[in-house]
Amino acid sequence: MIIAANWKMNCLKKESTILVNELIKAENLFKTSEVIIFPSFSLLSHVYSKIHSSNIKLGAQDCSFFDHGAFTGQVSVEMIIDAGCEYVILGHSERRIICNETSEDISKKLLKSFPLGLNTIICIGENLQDREDKTYLSVLKNQIKLSLSNFDKLDFNFSNNKLIIAYEPIWAIGTGKVATEQNINEVHGFIKSFIKDYFKTKINIPVIYGGSVNEDNSKDIFKIDNVDGVLIGGASLKSRSFLKIIENST
Ligand code: 13P
């Protein structure tokens, strides 16, 4: 299972040190699952210095689609790798909504992150209106088509890194309203088969679930068919909850 901790815009050095030290102490739990933490850009090097000899992997919450130059405030894929990252999250709904990031932007970022060797998690998810109108599958289809429009340019034969889809229904993020087993099963199955058909590929793309995952509901989520892991927000900031989720994945 993939267990990804999206810290979002939380934690200063001191808190991150405490959190990471507690995770490292319990490292024997990480034998079967891939555990990745995604701190803010400012914490990447600091967190890397604590975890580099552990089994915990590091990731960034975004990257630029430019290589380098006059792009104030942006962080390139090379910089992220230089800071110790093996993963990047692209297209989180908070970036799509707050920063007006489009699926076209995400597609350009994927074309930078994947060829340079980063495991890339692309987030997709419908809002409450789409769910209620029952248009969610076509919304997701559109997000996949556009965010992965460069799929054919990615060389899966020569890369060891993974492309991962995170299904994060917007109505389930930070709301305590987790999607039902049927919701998750239907959508993950749909994403996997749509990618195979649309891009005419045999590559198995892992699909992970995000949205109010916690220590109580994670055991049941891991049992759902087509779930290859979870992307956790709030519950990843408390070591006890996060470690319990990892334990539930094994
Ligand atoms: P919560 O787990 O806080 O709902 O956040 C989910 C998320 O957005 C992870 O990327």
Short mmCIF file of N, CA and C in Angstrom, two decimals, residues 161-225:
data_model
loop_
_atom_site.label_atom_id
_atom_site.label_comp_id
_atom_site.label_asym_id
_atom_site.label_seq_id
_atom_site.Cartn_x
_atom_site.Cartn_y
_atom_site.Cartn_z
N ASN A 161 10.24 4.87 -11.89
CA ASN A 161 9.30 5.64 -11.10
C ASN A 161 7.86 5.40 -11.55
N LYS A 162 6.95 5.73 -10.63
CA LYS A 162 5.54 5.42 -10.87
C LYS A 162 4.71 6.68 -11.16
N LEU A 163 3.64 6.46 -11.92
CA LEU A 163 2.59 7.46 -12.06
C LEU A 163 1.42 6.93 -11.24
N ILE A 164 0.89 7.76 -10.36
CA ILE A 164 -0.17 7.33 -9.44
C ILE A 164 -1.33 8.32 -9.55
N ILE A 165 -2.55 7.81 -9.50
CA ILE A 165 -3.70 8.72 -9.47
C ILE A 165 -4.25 8.74 -8.04
N ALA A 166 -4.51 9.95 -7.52
CA ALA A 166 -5.19 10.05 -6.22
C ALA A 166 -6.61 10.51 -6.49
N TYR A 167 -7.58 9.68 -6.09
CA TYR A 167 -8.98 10.09 -6.19
C TYR A 167 -9.35 10.77 -4.88
N GLU A 168 -9.57 12.09 -4.97
CA GLU A 168 -9.92 12.86 -3.78
C GLU A 168 -11.20 13.65 -4.05
N PRO A 169 -12.37 13.06 -3.74
CA PRO A 169 -13.60 13.82 -3.93
C PRO A 169 -13.56 15.08 -3.06
N ILE A 170 -13.82 16.23 -3.67
CA ILE A 170 -13.65 17.50 -2.95
C ILE A 170 -14.55 17.57 -1.71
N TRP A 171 -15.74 16.98 -1.84
CA TRP A 171 -16.70 17.01 -0.73
C TRP A 171 -16.24 16.17 0.46
N ALA A 172 -15.22 15.37 0.28
CA ALA A 172 -14.74 14.52 1.39
C ALA A 172 -13.47 15.07 2.04
N ILE A 173 -12.90 16.13 1.45
CA ILE A 173 -11.62 16.65 1.97
C ILE A 173 -11.86 17.56 3.17
N GLY A 174 -11.29 17.17 4.30
CA GLY A 174 -11.36 17.98 5.51
C GLY A 174 -12.76 18.14 6.08
N THR A 175 -13.70 17.32 5.61
CA THR A 175 -15.09 17.47 6.05
C THR A 175 -15.51 16.40 7.04
N GLY A 176 -14.71 15.35 7.16
CA GLY A 176 -15.09 14.22 8.01
C GLY A 176 -16.08 13.31 7.30
N LYS A 177 -16.46 13.67 6.05
CA LYS A 177 -17.42 12.86 5.26
C LYS A 177 -16.64 11.97 4.32
N VAL A 178 -16.41 10.73 4.71
CA VAL A 178 -15.61 9.87 3.86
C VAL A 178 -16.51 9.24 2.79
N ALA A 179 -15.96 9.02 1.60
CA ALA A 179 -16.75 8.36 0.55
C ALA A 179 -17.08 6.93 0.98
N THR A 180 -18.20 6.40 0.50
CA THR A 180 -18.58 5.04 0.91
C THR A 180 -17.73 4.02 0.15
N GLU A 181 -17.81 2.78 0.64
CA GLU A 181 -17.07 1.70 -0.01
C GLU A 181 -17.49 1.58 -1.48
N GLN A 182 -18.82 1.71 -1.74
CA GLN A 182 -19.32 1.63 -3.11
C GLN A 182 -18.78 2.77 -3.97
N ASN A 183 -18.79 4.01 -3.41
CA ASN A 183 -18.26 5.18 -4.14
C ASN A 183 -16.82 4.91 -4.57
N ILE A 184 -16.00 4.50 -3.60
CA ILE A 184 -14.56 4.34 -3.86
C ILE A 184 -14.32 3.20 -4.85
N ASN A 185 -15.00 2.10 -4.61
CA ASN A 185 -14.83 0.92 -5.48
C ASN A 185 -15.21 1.27 -6.93
N GLU A 186 -16.35 1.93 -7.09
CA GLU A 186 -16.82 2.28 -8.43
C GLU A 186 -15.81 3.19 -9.14
N VAL A 187 -15.41 4.27 -8.43
CA VAL A 187 -14.55 5.26 -9.08
C VAL A 187 -13.15 4.71 -9.36
N HIS A 188 -12.56 3.99 -8.40
CA HIS A 188 -11.21 3.45 -8.65
C HIS A 188 -11.21 2.46 -9.81
N GLY A 189 -12.24 1.62 -9.86
CA GLY A 189 -12.35 0.66 -10.97
C GLY A 189 -12.49 1.41 -12.29
N PHE A 190 -13.31 2.46 -12.27
CA PHE A 190 -13.53 3.28 -13.47
C PHE A 190 -12.22 3.92 -13.94
N ILE A 191 -11.46 4.51 -13.00
CA ILE A 191 -10.21 5.20 -13.36
C ILE A 191 -9.24 4.20 -14.00
N LYS A 192 -9.10 3.04 -13.38
CA LYS A 192 -8.14 2.05 -13.90
C LYS A 192 -8.52 1.60 -15.31
N SER A 193 -9.81 1.29 -15.51
CA SER A 193 -10.17 0.78 -16.84
C SER A 193 -10.20 1.90 -17.87
N PHE A 194 -10.58 3.11 -17.46
CA PHE A 194 -10.59 4.21 -18.42
C PHE A 194 -9.16 4.50 -18.93
N ILE A 195 -8.20 4.52 -18.02
CA ILE A 195 -6.80 4.80 -18.42
C ILE A 195 -6.31 3.72 -19.39
N LYS A 196 -6.62 2.48 -19.09
CA LYS A 196 -6.17 1.38 -19.97
C LYS A 196 -6.78 1.53 -21.37
N ASP A 197 -8.08 1.82 -21.42
CA ASP A 197 -8.76 1.93 -22.72
C ASP A 197 -8.34 3.19 -23.47
N TYR A 198 -8.39 4.33 -22.79
CA TYR A 198 -8.19 5.60 -23.48
C TYR A 198 -6.76 5.77 -23.98
N PHE A 199 -5.79 5.36 -23.15
CA PHE A 199 -4.37 5.52 -23.54
C PHE A 199 -3.80 4.25 -24.16
N LYS A 200 -4.68 3.26 -24.33
CA LYS A 200 -4.28 1.97 -24.93
C LYS A 200 -2.99 1.46 -24.30
N THR A 201 -3.04 1.29 -22.98
CA THR A 201 -1.84 0.86 -22.26
C THR A 201 -2.16 -0.35 -21.39
N LYS A 202 -1.13 -1.15 -21.14
CA LYS A 202 -1.30 -2.30 -20.24
C LYS A 202 -0.73 -1.97 -18.87
N ILE A 203 -0.15 -0.76 -18.76
CA ILE A 203 0.49 -0.38 -17.50
C ILE A 203 -0.56 -0.24 -16.40
N ASN A 204 -0.23 -0.83 -15.27
CA ASN A 204 -1.15 -0.75 -14.15
C ASN A 204 -0.86 0.51 -13.33
N ILE A 205 -1.78 1.46 -13.36
CA ILE A 205 -1.57 2.72 -12.64
C ILE A 205 -2.23 2.58 -11.25
N PRO A 206 -1.44 2.67 -10.18
CA PRO A 206 -2.05 2.59 -8.85
C PRO A 206 -3.02 3.76 -8.61
N VAL A 207 -4.11 3.48 -7.92
CA VAL A 207 -5.08 4.54 -7.57
C VAL A 207 -5.23 4.56 -6.05
N ILE A 208 -4.97 5.73 -5.48
CA ILE A 208 -5.07 5.86 -4.02
C ILE A 208 -6.24 6.78 -3.69
N TYR A 209 -6.78 6.63 -2.47
CA TYR A 209 -7.96 7.42 -2.07
C TYR A 209 -7.57 8.49 -1.05
N GLY A 210 -8.15 9.67 -1.18
CA GLY A 210 -7.95 10.74 -0.19
C GLY A 210 -9.25 11.44 0.13
N GLY A 211 -9.41 11.83 1.38
CA GLY A 211 -10.63 12.55 1.81
C GLY A 211 -11.08 12.00 3.15
N SER A 212 -10.68 12.70 4.24
CA SER A 212 -11.09 12.33 5.60
C SER A 212 -10.68 10.92 6.02
N VAL A 213 -9.55 10.46 5.51
CA VAL A 213 -9.04 9.15 5.96
C VAL A 213 -8.50 9.32 7.38
N ASN A 214 -8.86 8.41 8.27
CA ASN A 214 -8.34 8.49 9.63
C ASN A 214 -8.09 7.10 10.20
N GLU A 215 -7.69 7.06 11.47
CA GLU A 215 -7.33 5.77 12.07
C GLU A 215 -8.53 4.84 12.18
N ASP A 216 -9.75 5.41 12.25
CA ASP A 216 -10.93 4.56 12.43
C ASP A 216 -11.44 3.98 11.11
N ASN A 217 -11.41 4.78 10.03
CA ASN A 217 -12.00 4.27 8.77
C ASN A 217 -10.97 3.61 7.84
N SER A 218 -9.68 3.77 8.14
CA SER A 218 -8.66 3.31 7.18
C SER A 218 -8.65 1.79 6.97
N LYS A 219 -8.92 1.04 8.04
CA LYS A 219 -8.89 -0.43 7.91
C LYS A 219 -9.88 -0.88 6.84
N ASP A 220 -11.08 -0.30 6.86
CA ASP A 220 -12.10 -0.68 5.88
C ASP A 220 -11.73 -0.18 4.48
N ILE A 221 -11.12 1.00 4.40
CA ILE A 221 -10.73 1.54 3.08
C ILE A 221 -9.68 0.63 2.43
N PHE A 222 -8.72 0.15 3.21
CA PHE A 222 -7.68 -0.73 2.65
C PHE A 222 -8.25 -2.04 2.11
N LYS A 223 -9.41 -2.43 2.63
CA LYS A 223 -9.99 -3.71 2.18
C LYS A 223 -10.73 -3.58 0.84
N ILE A 224 -11.00 -2.35 0.41
CA ILE A 224 -11.80 -2.15 -0.81
C ILE A 224 -10.97 -2.52 -2.05
N ASP A 225 -11.61 -3.23 -2.96
CA ASP A 225 -10.95 -3.61 -4.22
C ASP A 225 -10.48 -2.36 -4.94
#
